[in-house]
Each structure stands twice: as C-alpha cells, then as structure tokens.
GROMACS .gro file of C-alpha atoms in nm:
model
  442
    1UNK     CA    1  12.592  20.045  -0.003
    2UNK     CA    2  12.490  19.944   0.345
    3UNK     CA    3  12.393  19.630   0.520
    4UNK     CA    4  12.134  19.740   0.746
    5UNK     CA    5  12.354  19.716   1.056
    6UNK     CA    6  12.521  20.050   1.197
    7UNK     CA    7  12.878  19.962   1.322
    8UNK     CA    8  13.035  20.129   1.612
    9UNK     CA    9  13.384  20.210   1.582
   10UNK     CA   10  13.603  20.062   1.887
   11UNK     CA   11  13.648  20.390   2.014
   12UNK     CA   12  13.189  20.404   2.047
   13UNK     CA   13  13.206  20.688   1.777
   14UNK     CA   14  13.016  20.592   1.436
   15UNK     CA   15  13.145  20.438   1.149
   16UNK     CA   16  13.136  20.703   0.885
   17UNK     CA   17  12.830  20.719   0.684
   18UNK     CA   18  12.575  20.555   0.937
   19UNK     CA   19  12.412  20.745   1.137
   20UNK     CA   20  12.457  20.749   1.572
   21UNK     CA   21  12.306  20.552   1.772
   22UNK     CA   22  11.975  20.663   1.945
   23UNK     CA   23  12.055  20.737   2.249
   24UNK     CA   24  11.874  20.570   2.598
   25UNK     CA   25  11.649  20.734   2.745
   26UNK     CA   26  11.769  20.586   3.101
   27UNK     CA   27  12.139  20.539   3.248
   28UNK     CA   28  12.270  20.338   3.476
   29UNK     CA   29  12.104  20.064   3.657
   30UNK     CA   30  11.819  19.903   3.493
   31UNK     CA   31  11.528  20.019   3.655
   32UNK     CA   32  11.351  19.715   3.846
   33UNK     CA   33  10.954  19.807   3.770
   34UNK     CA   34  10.824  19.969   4.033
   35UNK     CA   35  11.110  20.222   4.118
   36UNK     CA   36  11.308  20.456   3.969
   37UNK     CA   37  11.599  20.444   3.778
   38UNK     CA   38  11.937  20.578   3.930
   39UNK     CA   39  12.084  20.856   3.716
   40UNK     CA   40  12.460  20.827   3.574
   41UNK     CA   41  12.473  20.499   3.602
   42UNK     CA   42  12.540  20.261   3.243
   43UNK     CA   43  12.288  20.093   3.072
   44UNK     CA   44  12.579  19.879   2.908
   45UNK     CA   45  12.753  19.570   3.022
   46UNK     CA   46  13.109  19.649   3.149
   47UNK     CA   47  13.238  19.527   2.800
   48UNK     CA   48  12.966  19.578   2.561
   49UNK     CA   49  13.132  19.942   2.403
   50UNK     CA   50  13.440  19.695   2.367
   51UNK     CA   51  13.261  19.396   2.178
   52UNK     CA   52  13.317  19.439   1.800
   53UNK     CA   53  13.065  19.213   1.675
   54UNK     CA   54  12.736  19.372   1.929
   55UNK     CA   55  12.475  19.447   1.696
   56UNK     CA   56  12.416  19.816   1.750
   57UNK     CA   57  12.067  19.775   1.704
   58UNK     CA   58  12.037  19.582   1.994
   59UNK     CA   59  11.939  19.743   2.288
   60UNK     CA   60  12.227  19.817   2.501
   61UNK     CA   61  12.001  19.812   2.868
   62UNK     CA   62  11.988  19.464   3.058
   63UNK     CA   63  11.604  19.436   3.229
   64UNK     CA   64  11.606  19.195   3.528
   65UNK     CA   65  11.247  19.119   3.600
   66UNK     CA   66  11.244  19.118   4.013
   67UNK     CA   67  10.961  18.932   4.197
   68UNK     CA   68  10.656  19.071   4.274
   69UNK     CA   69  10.629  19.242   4.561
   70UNK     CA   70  10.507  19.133   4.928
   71UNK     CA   71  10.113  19.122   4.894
   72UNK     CA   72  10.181  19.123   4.505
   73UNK     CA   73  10.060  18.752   4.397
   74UNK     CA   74  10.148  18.425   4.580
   75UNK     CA   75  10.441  18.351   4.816
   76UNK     CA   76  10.720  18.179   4.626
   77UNK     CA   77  10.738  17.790   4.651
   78UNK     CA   78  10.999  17.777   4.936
   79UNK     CA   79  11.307  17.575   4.751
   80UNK     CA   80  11.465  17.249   5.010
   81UNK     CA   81  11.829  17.175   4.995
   82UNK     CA   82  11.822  16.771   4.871
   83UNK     CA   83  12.079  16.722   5.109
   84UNK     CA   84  11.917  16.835   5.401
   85UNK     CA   85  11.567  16.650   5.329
   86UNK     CA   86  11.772  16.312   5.326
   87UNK     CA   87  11.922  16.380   5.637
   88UNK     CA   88  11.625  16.494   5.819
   89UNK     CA   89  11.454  16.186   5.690
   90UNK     CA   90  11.687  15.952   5.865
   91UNK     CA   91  11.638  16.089   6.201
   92UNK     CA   92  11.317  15.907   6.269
   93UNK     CA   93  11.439  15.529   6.160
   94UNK     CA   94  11.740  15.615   6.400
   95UNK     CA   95  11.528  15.729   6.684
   96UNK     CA   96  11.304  15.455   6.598
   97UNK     CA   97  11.556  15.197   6.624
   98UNK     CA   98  11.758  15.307   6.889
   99UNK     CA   99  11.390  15.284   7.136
  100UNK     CA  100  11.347  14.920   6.950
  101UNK     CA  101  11.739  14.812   7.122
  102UNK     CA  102  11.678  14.984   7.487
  103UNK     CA  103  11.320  14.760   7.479
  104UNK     CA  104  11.477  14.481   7.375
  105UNK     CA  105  11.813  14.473   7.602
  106UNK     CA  106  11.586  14.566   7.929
  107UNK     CA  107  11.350  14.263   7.815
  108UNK     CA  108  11.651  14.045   7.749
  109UNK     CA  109  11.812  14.116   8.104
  110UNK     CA  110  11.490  14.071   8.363
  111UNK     CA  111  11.412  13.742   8.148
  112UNK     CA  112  11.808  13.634   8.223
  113UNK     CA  113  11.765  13.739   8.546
  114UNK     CA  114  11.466  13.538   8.641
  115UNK     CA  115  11.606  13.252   8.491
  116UNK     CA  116  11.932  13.259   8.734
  117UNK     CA  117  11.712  13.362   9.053
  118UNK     CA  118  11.508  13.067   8.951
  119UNK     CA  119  11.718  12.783   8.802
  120UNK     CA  120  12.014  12.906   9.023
  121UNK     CA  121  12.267  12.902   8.737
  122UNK     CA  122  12.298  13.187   8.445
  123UNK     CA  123  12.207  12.928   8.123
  124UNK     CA  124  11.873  12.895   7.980
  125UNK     CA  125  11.826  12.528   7.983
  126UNK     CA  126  11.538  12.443   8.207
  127UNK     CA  127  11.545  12.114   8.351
  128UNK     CA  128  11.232  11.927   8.444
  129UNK     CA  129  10.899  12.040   8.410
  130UNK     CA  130  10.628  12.124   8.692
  131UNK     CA  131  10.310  11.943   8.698
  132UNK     CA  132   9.941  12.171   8.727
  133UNK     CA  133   9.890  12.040   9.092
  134UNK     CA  134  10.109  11.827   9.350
  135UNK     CA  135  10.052  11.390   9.295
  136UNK     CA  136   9.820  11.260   9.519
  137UNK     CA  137  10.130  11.092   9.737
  138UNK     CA  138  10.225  11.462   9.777
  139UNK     CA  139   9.936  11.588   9.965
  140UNK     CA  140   9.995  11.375  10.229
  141UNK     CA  141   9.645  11.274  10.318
  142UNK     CA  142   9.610  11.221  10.706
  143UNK     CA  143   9.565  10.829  10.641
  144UNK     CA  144   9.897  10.832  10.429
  145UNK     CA  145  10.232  10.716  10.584
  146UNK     CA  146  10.325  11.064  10.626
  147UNK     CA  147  10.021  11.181  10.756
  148UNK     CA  148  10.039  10.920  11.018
  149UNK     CA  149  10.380  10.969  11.081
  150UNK     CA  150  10.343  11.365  11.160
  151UNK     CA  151  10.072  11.269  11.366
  152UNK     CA  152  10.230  11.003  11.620
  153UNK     CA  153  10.614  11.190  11.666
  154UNK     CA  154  10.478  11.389  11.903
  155UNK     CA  155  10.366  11.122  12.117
  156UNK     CA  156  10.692  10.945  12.044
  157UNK     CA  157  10.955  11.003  12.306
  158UNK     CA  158  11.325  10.911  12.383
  159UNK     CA  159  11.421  10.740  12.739
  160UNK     CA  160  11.732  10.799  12.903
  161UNK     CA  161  11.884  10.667  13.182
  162UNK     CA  162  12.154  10.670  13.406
  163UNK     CA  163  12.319  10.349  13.590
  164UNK     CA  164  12.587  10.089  13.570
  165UNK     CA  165  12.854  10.345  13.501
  166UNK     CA  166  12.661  10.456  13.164
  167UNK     CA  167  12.349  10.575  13.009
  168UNK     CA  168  12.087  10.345  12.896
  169UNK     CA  169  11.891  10.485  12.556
  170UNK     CA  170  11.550  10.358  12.423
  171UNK     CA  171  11.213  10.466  12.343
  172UNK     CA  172  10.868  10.510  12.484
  173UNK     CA  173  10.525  10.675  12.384
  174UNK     CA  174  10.267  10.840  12.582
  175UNK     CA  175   9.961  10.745  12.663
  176UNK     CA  176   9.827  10.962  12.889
  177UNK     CA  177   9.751  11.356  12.891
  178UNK     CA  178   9.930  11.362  13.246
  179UNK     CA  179  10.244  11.188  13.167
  180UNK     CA  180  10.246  10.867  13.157
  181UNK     CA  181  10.476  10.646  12.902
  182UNK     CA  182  10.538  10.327  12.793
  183UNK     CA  183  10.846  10.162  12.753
  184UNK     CA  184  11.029   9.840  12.813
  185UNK     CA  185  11.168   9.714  13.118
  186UNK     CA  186  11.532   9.652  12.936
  187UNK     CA  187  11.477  10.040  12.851
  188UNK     CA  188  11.487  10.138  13.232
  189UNK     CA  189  11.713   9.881  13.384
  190UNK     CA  190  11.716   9.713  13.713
  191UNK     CA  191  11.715   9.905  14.014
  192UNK     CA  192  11.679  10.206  13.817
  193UNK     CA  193  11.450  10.454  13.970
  194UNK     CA  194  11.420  10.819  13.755
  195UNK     CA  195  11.522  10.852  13.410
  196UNK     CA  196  11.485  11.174  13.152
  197UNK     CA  197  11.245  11.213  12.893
  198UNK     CA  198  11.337  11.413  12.547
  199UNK     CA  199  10.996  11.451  12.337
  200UNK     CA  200  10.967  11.510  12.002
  201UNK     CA  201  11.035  11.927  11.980
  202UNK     CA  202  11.378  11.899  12.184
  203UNK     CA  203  11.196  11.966  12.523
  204UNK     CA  204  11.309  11.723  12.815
  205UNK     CA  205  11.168  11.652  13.145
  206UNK     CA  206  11.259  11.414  13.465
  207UNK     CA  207  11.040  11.099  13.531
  208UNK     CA  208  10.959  10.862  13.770
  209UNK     CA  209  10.962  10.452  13.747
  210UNK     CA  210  10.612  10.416  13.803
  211UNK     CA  211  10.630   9.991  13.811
  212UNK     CA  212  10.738   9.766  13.563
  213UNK     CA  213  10.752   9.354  13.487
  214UNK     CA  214  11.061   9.218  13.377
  215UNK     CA  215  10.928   8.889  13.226
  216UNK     CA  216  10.675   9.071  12.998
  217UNK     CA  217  10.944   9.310  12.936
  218UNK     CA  218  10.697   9.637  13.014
  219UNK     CA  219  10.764   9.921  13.232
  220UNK     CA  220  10.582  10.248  13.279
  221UNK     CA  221  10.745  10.606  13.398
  222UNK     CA  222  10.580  10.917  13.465
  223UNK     CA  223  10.698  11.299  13.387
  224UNK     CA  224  10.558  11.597  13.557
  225UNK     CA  225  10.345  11.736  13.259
  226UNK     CA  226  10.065  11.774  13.140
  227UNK     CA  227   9.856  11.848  12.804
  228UNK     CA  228  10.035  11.563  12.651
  229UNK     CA  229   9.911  11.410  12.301
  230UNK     CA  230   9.867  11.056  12.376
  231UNK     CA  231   9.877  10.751  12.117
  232UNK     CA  232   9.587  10.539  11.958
  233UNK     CA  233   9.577  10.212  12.064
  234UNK     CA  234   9.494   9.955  11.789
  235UNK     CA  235   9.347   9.602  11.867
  236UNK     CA  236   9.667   9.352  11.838
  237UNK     CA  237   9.401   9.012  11.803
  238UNK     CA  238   9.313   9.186  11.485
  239UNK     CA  239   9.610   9.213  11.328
  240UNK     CA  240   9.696   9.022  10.991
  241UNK     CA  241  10.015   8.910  10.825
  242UNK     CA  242  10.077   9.166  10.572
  243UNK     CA  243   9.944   9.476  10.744
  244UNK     CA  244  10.164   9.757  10.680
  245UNK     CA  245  10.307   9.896  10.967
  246UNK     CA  246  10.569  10.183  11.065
  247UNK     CA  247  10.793  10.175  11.366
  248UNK     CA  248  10.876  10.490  11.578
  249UNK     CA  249  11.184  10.537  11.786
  250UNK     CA  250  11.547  10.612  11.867
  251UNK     CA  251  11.778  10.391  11.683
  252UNK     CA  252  12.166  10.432  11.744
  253UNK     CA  253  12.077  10.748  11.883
  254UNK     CA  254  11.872  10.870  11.600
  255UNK     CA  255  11.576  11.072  11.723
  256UNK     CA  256  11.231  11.105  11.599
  257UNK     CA  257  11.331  10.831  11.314
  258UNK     CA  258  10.987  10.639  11.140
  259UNK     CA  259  11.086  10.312  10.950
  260UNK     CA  260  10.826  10.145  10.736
  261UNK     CA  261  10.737   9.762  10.675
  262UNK     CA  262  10.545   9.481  10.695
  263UNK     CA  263  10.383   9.209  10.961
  264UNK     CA  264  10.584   8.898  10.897
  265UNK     CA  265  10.423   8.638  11.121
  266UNK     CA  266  10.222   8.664  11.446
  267UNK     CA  267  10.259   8.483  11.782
  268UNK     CA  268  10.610   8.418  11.714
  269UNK     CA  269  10.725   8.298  12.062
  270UNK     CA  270  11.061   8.238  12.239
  271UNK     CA  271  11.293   8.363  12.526
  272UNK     CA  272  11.555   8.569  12.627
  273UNK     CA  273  11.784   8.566  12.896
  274UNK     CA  274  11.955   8.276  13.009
  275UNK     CA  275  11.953   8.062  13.340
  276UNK     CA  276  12.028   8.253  13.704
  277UNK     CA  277  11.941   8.612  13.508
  278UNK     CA  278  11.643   8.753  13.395
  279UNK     CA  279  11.422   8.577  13.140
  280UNK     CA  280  11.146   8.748  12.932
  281UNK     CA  281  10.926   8.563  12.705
  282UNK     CA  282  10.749   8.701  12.431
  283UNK     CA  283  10.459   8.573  12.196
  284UNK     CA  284  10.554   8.883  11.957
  285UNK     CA  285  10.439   9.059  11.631
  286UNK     CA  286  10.703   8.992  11.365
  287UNK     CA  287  10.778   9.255  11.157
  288UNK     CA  288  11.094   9.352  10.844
  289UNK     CA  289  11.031   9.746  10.949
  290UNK     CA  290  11.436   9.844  11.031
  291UNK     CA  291  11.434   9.880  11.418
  292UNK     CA  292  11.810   9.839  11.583
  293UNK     CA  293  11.960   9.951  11.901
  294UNK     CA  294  11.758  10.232  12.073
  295UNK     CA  295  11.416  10.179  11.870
  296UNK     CA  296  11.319   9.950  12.205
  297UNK     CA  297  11.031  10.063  12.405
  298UNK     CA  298  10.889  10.231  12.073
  299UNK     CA  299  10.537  10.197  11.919
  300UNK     CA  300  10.483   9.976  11.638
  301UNK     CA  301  10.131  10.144  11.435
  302UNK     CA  302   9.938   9.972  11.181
  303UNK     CA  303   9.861  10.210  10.856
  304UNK     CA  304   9.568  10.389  11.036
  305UNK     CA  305   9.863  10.526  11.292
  306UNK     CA  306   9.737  10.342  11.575
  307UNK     CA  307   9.985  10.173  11.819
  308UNK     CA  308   9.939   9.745  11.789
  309UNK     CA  309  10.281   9.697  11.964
  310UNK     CA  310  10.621   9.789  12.157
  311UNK     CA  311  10.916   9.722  11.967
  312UNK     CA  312  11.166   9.521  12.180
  313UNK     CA  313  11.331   9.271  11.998
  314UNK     CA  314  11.550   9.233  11.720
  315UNK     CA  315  11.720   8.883  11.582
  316UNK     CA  316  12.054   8.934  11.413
  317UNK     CA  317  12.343   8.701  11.366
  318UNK     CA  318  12.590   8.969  11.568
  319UNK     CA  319  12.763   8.776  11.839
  320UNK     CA  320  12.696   9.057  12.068
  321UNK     CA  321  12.454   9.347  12.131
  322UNK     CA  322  12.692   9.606  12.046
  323UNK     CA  323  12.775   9.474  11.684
  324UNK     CA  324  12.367   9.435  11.610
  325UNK     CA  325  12.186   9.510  11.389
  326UNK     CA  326  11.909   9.511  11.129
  327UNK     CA  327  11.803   9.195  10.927
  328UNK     CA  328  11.441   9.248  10.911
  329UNK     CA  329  11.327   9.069  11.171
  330UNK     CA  330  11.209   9.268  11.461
  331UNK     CA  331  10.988   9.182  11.727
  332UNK     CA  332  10.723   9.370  11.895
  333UNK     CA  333  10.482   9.301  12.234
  334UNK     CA  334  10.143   9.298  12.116
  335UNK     CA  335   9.961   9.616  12.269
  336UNK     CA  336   9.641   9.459  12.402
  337UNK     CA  337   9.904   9.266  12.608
  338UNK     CA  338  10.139   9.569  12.691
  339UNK     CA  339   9.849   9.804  12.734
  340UNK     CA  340   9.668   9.549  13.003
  341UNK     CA  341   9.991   9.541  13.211
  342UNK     CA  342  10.046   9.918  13.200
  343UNK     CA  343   9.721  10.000  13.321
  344UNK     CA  344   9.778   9.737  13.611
  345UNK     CA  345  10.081   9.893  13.687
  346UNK     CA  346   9.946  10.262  13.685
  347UNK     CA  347   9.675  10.135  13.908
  348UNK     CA  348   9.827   9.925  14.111
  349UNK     CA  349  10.184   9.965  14.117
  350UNK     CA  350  10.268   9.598  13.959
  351UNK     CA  351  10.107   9.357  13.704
  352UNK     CA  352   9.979   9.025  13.743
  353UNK     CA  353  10.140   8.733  13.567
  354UNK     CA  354   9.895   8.495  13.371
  355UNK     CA  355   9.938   8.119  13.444
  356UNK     CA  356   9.803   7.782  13.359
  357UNK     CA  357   9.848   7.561  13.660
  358UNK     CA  358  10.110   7.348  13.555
  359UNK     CA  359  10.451   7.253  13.472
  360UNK     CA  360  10.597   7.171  13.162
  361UNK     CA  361  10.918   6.943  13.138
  362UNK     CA  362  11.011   6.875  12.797
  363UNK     CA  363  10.890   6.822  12.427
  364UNK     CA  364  10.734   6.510  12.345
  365UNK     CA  365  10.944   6.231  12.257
  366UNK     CA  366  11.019   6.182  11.934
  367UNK     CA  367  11.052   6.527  11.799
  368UNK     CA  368  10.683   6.544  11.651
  369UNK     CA  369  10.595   6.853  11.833
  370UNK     CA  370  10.394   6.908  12.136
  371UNK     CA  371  10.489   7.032  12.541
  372UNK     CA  372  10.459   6.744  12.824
  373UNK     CA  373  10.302   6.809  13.176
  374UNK     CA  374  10.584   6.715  13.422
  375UNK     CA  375  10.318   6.842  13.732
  376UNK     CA  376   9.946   7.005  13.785
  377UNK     CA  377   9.889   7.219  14.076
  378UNK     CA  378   9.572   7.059  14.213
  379UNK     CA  379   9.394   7.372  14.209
  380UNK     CA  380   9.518   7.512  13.905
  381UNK     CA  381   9.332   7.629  13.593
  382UNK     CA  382   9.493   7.284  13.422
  383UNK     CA  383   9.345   7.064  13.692
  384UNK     CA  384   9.003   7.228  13.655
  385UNK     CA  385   8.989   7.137  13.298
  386UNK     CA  386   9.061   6.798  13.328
  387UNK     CA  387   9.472   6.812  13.235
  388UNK     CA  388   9.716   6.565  13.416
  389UNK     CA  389  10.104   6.542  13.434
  390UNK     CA  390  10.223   6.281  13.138
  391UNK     CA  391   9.967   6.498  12.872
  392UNK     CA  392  10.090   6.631  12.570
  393UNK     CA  393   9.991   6.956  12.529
  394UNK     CA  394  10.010   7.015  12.106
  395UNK     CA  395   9.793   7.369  12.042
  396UNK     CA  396   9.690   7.692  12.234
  397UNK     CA  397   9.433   7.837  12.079
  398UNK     CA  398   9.450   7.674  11.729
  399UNK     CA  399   9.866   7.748  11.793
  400UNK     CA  400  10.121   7.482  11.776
  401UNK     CA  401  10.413   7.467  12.085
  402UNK     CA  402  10.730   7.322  12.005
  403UNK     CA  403  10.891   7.412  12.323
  404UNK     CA  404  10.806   7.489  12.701
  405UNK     CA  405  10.869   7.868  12.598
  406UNK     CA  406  10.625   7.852  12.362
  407UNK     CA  407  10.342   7.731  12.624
  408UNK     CA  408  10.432   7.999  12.868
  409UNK     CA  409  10.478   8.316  12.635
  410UNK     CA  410  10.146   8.232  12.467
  411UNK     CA  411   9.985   8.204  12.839
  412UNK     CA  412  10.162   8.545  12.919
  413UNK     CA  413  10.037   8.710  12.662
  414UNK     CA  414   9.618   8.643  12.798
  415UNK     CA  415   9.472   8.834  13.069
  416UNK     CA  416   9.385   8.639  13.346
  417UNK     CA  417   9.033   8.498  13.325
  418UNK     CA  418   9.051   8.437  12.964
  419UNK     CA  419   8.947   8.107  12.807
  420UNK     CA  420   9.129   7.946  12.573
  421UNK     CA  421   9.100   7.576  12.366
  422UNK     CA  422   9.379   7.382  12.485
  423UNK     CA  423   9.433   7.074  12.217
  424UNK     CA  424   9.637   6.738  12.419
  425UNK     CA  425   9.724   6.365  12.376
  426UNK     CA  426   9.696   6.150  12.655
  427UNK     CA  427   9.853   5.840  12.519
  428UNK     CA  428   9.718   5.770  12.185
  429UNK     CA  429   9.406   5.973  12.161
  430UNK     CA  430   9.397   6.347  12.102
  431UNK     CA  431   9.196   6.505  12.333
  432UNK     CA  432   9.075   6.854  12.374
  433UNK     CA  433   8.964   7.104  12.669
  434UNK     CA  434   8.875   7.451  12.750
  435UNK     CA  435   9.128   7.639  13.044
  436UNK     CA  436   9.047   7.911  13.204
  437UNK     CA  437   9.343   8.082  13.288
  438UNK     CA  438   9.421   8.260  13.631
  439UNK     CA  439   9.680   8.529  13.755
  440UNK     CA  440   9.986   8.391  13.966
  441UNK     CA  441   9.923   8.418  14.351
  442UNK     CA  442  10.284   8.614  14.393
   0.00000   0.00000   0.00000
C-alpha cells in the first residue's frame, strides 16, 4: 500500500516498488527565457539528492525569472540608497547658511568700522545727536557778532615800536585804501618817528608817523601799501547806553583778539597824566568789553561793525601799568572826535585844539557842583557870549562838570565852530548862553 509520494533512496536510486522519477528534460542551469539552456549542468540544488524529506514529485529545476530585456517594457524604477538622499539633502541648508554668515560678518565689520572712523572710538554708543540744519547763531549772518567780527580783522592791525630801550605794542585800524591807520599817541611814543605794522594774515610792513596830538591822545602812521580794506565809521553822537559793542585789538600780546560788551555810560570825562608831563583828557565812551594792555589804539564797533571809537583807556585798581588789568571799565575816544583830528592831521600835518576862551580855577564853593571862571580872554568864544570870570559854569550841552577836566575834555571833544548851550550862575540866578567854540591860535 502506497501513499502517493515516491521516495528516493539516499543514494537517488528508487525505493523499491515505486516507480523512477521522470526524468528532466533540461540539465544544468535553469534556462533564463529567452536563451538556451547549458547542457550538463544540474537542475538540482547542491543538496537536494541529499534532503530526505524533498517531495519527489516536486520539480527538482529552480526558474529565476530575469528582467525583461532592454527595449522589453519600461526601465526599472532606479532604487536610492536612504543614506545617501539624507546626505545630499543637507548640502543645500549648509551652503545656504554658510552664504547667510559671510553676509552677515562683512555687514557687521563696515558698520563697526564706520562707527570708529566716525565716533573715533571702537564702541557703539553714539553720543549726541545732529540737528537737520545748523541754528540760526551758526550761520553766522553778516550782521551777527561773528559776521562782523570776520569782517573788521582785516582792517585791524598791531603797532609796534621801537624806543626807550624797548618795544612799545598797541593797536590801530585802517582807514584808508593807501595806508593810513589810526592809533593812539601813547601807542607811538614821543619822539618816535617809524614803527612796524603786522596786519591781520601775519604780513608786516614799515610806517611812517604821519602827525599826532598828545592831549587828544590820537596819532596817525602811514605804511607803503595799498589795496587796503578800510573800517566803517559809525556816528559816536548817536550812540546809546546799552548798545552792544565789540572791541578789536592786541591785548598782552594777543593778536587779532575780538572781546564783546556793552556801552556803560557816555561822556565820561577825566585826565591822565600828571603835572610837568603830558596830560590827555578824554570825554570817552564807557564800555565792560575786556580790553587790557595792548588793545590801545584799537576800534571799538557798535553791532552793525562800524567803528564809534579808539580804545585807550582802561581803569583798574593795579598800582601800576604793568600789574593792570581788566575790570570792565574801558574807555574809548569817540570816533567823530578821533576821525576829525585824523583827517586834520593827514591833511595838514597837525590838529587843531578846540577851546572856549577862558580859564577855569576851581569848583564852586561848597561842593554843589559846577566849574568857576578864574579869567576870559577878551576875544574869546566865552566873552562873545556874554561869560565873565566869577561865573559858574554848571552844564555843557545838557552835561554836568564837576571839575575843570570835565569843562575842557567836553570842549576837546567839539570841532571848532560848533555851538553848544552853556548853562551858568552868576551869583544867585542861573543863567544860560549859547558859545561858539573856536580852535586854539597855537
């Protein structure tokens, strides 16, 4: 009784009483379709005759199915390693982000270097901020301080001379296209005859004492140039407490140096010099602009930059000129003064002196204020108008006189020919005439 299954002995040969297996009608090699089969080669595994339990019935050739050939069907879907996709997809975030730092570090470095070329220091705090467009105050308008400043320092010069085993330094300021200056008599000295001009870029030049008056205080010299900038002159009568003003000059040495102020008080008069030396009067424009040592012979300029006076004078409480200096009070000649004896010197060589035909002794008893007549020259300007010796002359002009010096510096300071209100008690009644004043004879 069988089974159904044929058994193979181990050796291959059949199990007695079932029949042989059919035999294959190939060898070797399974034959891939399409080509032939190789002869003499086994259809079998390597150990399928050895495998007890094969079913014999089974057939004993393995068929491997190859792919269709080129041009057969469709190309294969080409198979990607996993690994090699992930890496591949990396490479653009890399190259991505390594542009993104190079941007970055360049952008990082020209805004740190602006920074330091422009703050001057390698932090990134900025300090300040800048406004659209300059302030007003700096555009410097021409009517502005600085505007008038730039335009007068090249008229402004510095005066030096030599004498008296030194060098004398002051100021001065053009006022003429061919040369001439103004300056102040204390400037050039007595007996002095040249002195040297620097102007305002560095450039000097040799002048000449042209004339001068010591009591007025005004000299004029001349250099050998022309093309000069002069000054503006101002009017001096119109001048007004409170006008600013800016003084130009040389103090302590200090060239091409502009101080700025105020006018303090007008017609302040007084003296300097003492008995047996040389005495100058002034009626002067009081001003608080700093002017020391040097600034003499400079222009004072109202705020329009034209000149209204010479600096000359300063009050301090030094005991001597050496140690003074500034307390703001400074004292210039009023211009229409200075500028009438300039032009008299230029055209003449000297400058008349303005007188009122008569002598003055003393103040009026009593302290109370006023000058007395000690004589009148019987042909005098005084005399004309009616004054005799014994008056008390109290006003000039609407201005009071405490002292002789008063009554002469204010009388220096007209031109001759001028008419002024002369206010006088003769005894008890206050009286009042008009003088016409005359230049000295000398």
């Amino acid at each position: 009784m069988t089974d159904g299954w044929n058994w193979r002995q181990p050796d291959g040969t059949a199990t007695p009483g079932n029949p042989p297996p059919p035999t294959p009608s190939t060898v070797g090699t399974p034959a891939v379709p399409g080509s032939a089969a190789t002869p003499g080669s086994s259809p079998w595994w390597s150990d399928a005759l050895h495998d007890p339990w094969r079913n014999p019935a089974t057939p004993a050739a393995v068929v491997v199915h190859a792919a269709p050939a080129s041009g057969a069907g469709a190309e294969p879907e080409p198979v990607t390693d996993p690994a090699t996709a992930g890496r591949r997809g990396l490479a653009p975030v890399f190259l991505v982000s390594l542009i993104t730092a190079l941007l970055a570090g360049a952008l990082g470095g020209s805004l740190g270097y602006a920074f330091a070329v422009r703050g001057g220091a390698g932090g990134t705090t900025t300090l300040g901020s800048t406004a659209a467009e300059p302030p007003v105050t700096a555009r410097r308008p021409p009517d502005s301080l600085a505007g008038v400043a730039e335009r007068l320092l090249p008229s402004v010069v510095t005066v030096r001379v030599s004498g008296n085993g030194g060098i004398g330094l002051g100021s001065g300021f053009v006022v003429s296209q061919d040369g001439y200056v103004i300056t102040n008599d204390h400037v050039v000295g007595a007996g002095a005859d040249t002195a040297t001009v620097v102007f305002n870029d560095g450039s000097t030049a040799p002048a000449e004492v042209v004339g001068k008056d010591p009591e007025a205080d005004i000299a004029v010299i001349k250099v050998s140039r022309n093309g000069l900038k002069p000054v503006e002159f101002g009017d001096s009568d119109a001048v007004a407490v409170g006008d600013p003003v800016l003084a130009f000059g040389t103090p302590l040495s200090l060239a091409n140096t502009v101080t700025a102020g105020i006018v303090s008080a007008l017609d302040r008069t007084f003296r300097q010099g003492e008995a047996g030396g040389q005495v100058r009067y002034y009626a002067a424009i009081q001003t608080d602009a700093a002017v020391n040592r040097g600034n003499s012979g400079g222009p004072l300029v109202d705020g329009g930059g034209r000149v209204i006076g010479v600096n000359s004078v300063i009050q301090t409480p030094a005991a001597d000129e050496e140690t003074a200096g500034n307390v703001g009070l400074a004292f210039a000649i009023p211009i229409n003064q200075a500028k009438r004896l300039a032009q008299e010197i230029i055209d003449t060589g000297k400058a008349r002196r303005t007188v009122i035909g008569a002598t003055v002794g003393g103040t009026r008893s009593g302290g109370s204020g006023g000058v007395r007549i000690s004589a009148v020259e019987p042909t005098g300007p005084a005399a004309a108008a009616g004054l005799r010796a014994g008056d008390v002359v109290l006003k000039i002009d609407g201005k009071p006189l405490e002292d002789p010096s008063d009554l002469i510096a204010l009388v220096r300071k007209y031109a001759p020919g001028s008419v002024v209100n002369v206010e006088y008690r003769r005894g008890p009644e206050r009286q009042a005439a008009s003088v016409t004043l005359a230049a000295d004879v000398k």
